[in-house]
CSV table of C-alpha atoms in Angstrom, one decimal:
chain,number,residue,atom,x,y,z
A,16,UNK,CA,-7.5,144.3,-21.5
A,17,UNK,CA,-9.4,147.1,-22.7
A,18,UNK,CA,-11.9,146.6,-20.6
A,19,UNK,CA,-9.7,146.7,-17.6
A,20,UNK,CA,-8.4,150.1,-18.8
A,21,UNK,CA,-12.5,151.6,-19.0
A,22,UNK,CA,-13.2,150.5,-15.6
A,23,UNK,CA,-10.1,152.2,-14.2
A,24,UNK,CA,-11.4,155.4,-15.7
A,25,UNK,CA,-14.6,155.5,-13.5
A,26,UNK,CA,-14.7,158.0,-10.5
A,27,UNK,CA,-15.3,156.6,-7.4
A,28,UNK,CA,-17.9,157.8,-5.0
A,29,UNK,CA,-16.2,160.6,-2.7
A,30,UNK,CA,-15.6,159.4,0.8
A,31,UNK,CA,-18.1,161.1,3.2
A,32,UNK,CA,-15.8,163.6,4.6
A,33,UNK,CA,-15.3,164.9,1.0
A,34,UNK,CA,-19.3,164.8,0.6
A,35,UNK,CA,-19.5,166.7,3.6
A,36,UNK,CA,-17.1,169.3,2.6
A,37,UNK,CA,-18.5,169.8,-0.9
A,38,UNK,CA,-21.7,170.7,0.7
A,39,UNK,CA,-20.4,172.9,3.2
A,40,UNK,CA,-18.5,174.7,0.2
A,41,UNK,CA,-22.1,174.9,-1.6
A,42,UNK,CA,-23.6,176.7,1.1
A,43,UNK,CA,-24.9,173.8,3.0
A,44,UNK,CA,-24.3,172.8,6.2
A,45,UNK,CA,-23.6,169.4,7.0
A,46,UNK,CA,-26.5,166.8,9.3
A,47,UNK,CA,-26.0,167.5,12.6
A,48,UNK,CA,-25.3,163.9,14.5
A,49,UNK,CA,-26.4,165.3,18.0
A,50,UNK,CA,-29.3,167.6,17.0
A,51,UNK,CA,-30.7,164.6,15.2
A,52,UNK,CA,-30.2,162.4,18.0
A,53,UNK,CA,-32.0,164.6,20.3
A,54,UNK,CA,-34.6,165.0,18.2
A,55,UNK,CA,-35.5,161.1,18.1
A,56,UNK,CA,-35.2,160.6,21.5
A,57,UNK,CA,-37.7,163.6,21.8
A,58,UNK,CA,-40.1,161.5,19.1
A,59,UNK,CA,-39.4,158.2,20.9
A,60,UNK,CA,-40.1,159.6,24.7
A,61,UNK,CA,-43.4,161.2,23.8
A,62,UNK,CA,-44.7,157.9,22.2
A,63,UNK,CA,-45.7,156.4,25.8
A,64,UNK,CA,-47.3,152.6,26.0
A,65,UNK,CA,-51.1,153.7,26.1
A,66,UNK,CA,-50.7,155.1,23.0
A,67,UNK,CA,-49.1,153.0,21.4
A,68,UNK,CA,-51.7,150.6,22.3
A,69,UNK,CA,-54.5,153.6,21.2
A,70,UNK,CA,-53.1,153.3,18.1
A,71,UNK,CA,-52.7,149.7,17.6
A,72,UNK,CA,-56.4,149.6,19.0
A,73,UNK,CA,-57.4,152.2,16.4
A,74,UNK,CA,-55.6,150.3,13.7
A,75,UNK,CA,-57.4,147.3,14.0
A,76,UNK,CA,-60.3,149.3,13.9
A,77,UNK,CA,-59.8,150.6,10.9
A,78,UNK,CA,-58.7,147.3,9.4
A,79,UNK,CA,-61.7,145.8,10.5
A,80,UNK,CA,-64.1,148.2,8.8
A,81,UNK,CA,-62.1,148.3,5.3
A,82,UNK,CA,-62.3,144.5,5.2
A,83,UNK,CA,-66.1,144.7,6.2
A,84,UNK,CA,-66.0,147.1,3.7
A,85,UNK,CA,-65.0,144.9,0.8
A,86,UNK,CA,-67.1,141.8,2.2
A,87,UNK,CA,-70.2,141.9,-0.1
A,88,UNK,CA,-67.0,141.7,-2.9
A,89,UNK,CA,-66.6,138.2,-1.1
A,90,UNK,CA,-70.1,137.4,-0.6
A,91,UNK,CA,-71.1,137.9,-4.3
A,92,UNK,CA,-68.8,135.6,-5.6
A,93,UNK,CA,-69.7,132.9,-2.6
A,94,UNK,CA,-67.0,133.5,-0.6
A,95,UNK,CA,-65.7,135.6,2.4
A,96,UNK,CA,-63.5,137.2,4.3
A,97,UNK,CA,-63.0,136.9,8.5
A,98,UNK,CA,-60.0,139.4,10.1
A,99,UNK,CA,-58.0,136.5,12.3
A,100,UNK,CA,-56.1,139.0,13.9
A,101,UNK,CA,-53.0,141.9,13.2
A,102,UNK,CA,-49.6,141.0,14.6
A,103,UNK,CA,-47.7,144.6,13.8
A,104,UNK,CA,-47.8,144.8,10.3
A,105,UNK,CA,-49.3,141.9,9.5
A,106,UNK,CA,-52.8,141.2,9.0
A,107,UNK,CA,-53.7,137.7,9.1
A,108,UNK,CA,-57.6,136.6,7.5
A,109,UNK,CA,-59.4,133.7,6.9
A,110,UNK,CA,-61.3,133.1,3.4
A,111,UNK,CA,-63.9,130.3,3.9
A,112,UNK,CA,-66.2,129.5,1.5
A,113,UNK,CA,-65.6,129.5,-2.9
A,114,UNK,CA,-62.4,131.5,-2.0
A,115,UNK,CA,-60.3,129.2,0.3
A,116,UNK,CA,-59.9,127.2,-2.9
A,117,UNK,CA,-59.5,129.6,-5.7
A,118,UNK,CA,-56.5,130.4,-7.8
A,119,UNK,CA,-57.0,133.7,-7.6
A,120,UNK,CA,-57.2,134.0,-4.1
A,121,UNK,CA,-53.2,135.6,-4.1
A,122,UNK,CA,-54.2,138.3,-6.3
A,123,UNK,CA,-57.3,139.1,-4.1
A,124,UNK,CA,-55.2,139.2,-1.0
A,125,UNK,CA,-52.9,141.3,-2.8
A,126,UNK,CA,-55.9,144.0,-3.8
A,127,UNK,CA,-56.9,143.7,0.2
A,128,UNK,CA,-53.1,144.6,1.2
A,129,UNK,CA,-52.9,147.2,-1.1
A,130,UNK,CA,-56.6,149.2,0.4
A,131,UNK,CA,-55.3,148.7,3.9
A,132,UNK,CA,-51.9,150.1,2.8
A,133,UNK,CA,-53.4,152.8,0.9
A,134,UNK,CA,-56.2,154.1,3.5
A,135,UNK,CA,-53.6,153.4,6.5
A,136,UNK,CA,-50.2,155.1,5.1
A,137,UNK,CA,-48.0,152.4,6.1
A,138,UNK,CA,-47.1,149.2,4.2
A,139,UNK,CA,-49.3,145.8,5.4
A,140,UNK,CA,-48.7,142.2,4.5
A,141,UNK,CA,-52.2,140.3,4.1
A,142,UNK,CA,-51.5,136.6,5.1
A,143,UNK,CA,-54.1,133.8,5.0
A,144,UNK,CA,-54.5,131.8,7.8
A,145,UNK,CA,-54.9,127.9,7.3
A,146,UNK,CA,-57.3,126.7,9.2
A,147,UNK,CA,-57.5,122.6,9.2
């Protein structure tokens, strides 16, 4: 029962409007629905198909070259990695060699999603592709 009673004590969070007017009260004005709304359609018109595909082309670029990067990584330990190909955010690869069958494989995937992440600014998922 007591426990009933210490819940019922809690605030709840204020309802939006009340946010709203809490911040107007501080001195701050409140997001601007249409202003923002204009502004993404600015940001989504000025993105036209060629570059989009630029960038996508320059992506895979760049992917390429990091992963060429960390190849001799591969090679020393008798292994290798092979860019399959990038399908939006995901980068598919092939490890032939010592590392198709090594338990550590994940973990080295991992350390090859986190570079491309890293050098690229936006988040990748590194998949292996199963080749039979």
């Amino acid at each position: 029962m007591r426990d009933m009673q210490d819940d019922d004590t809690k605030s709840p969070a204020p309802p939006p409007a009340a946010a709203a007017a809490a911040r107007r009260a501080a001195g701050a004005a409140a997001p601007d629905a249409t202003a923002l709304r204009e502004r993404f359609t600015k940001v989504a018109a000025a993105e036209t198909p060629e570059a989009a595909r630029d960038a996508a082309a320059d992506e895979m670029t760049r992917i390429r070259a990091l992963i060429d990067e960390m190849r001799p990584t591969f090679r020393r330990d008798g292994g290798d990695i092979e860019l399959v190909r990038v399908e939006g955010a995901k980068v598919i690869v092939h490890l032939p060699g010592a590392c198709a069958g090594c338990m550590l494989a994940g973990q080295t995937l991992y350390g090859v999603q986190k570079r491309i992440t890293d050098v690229l600014g936006r988040p990748f998922r590194v998949i292996p592709d199963i080749r039979h």
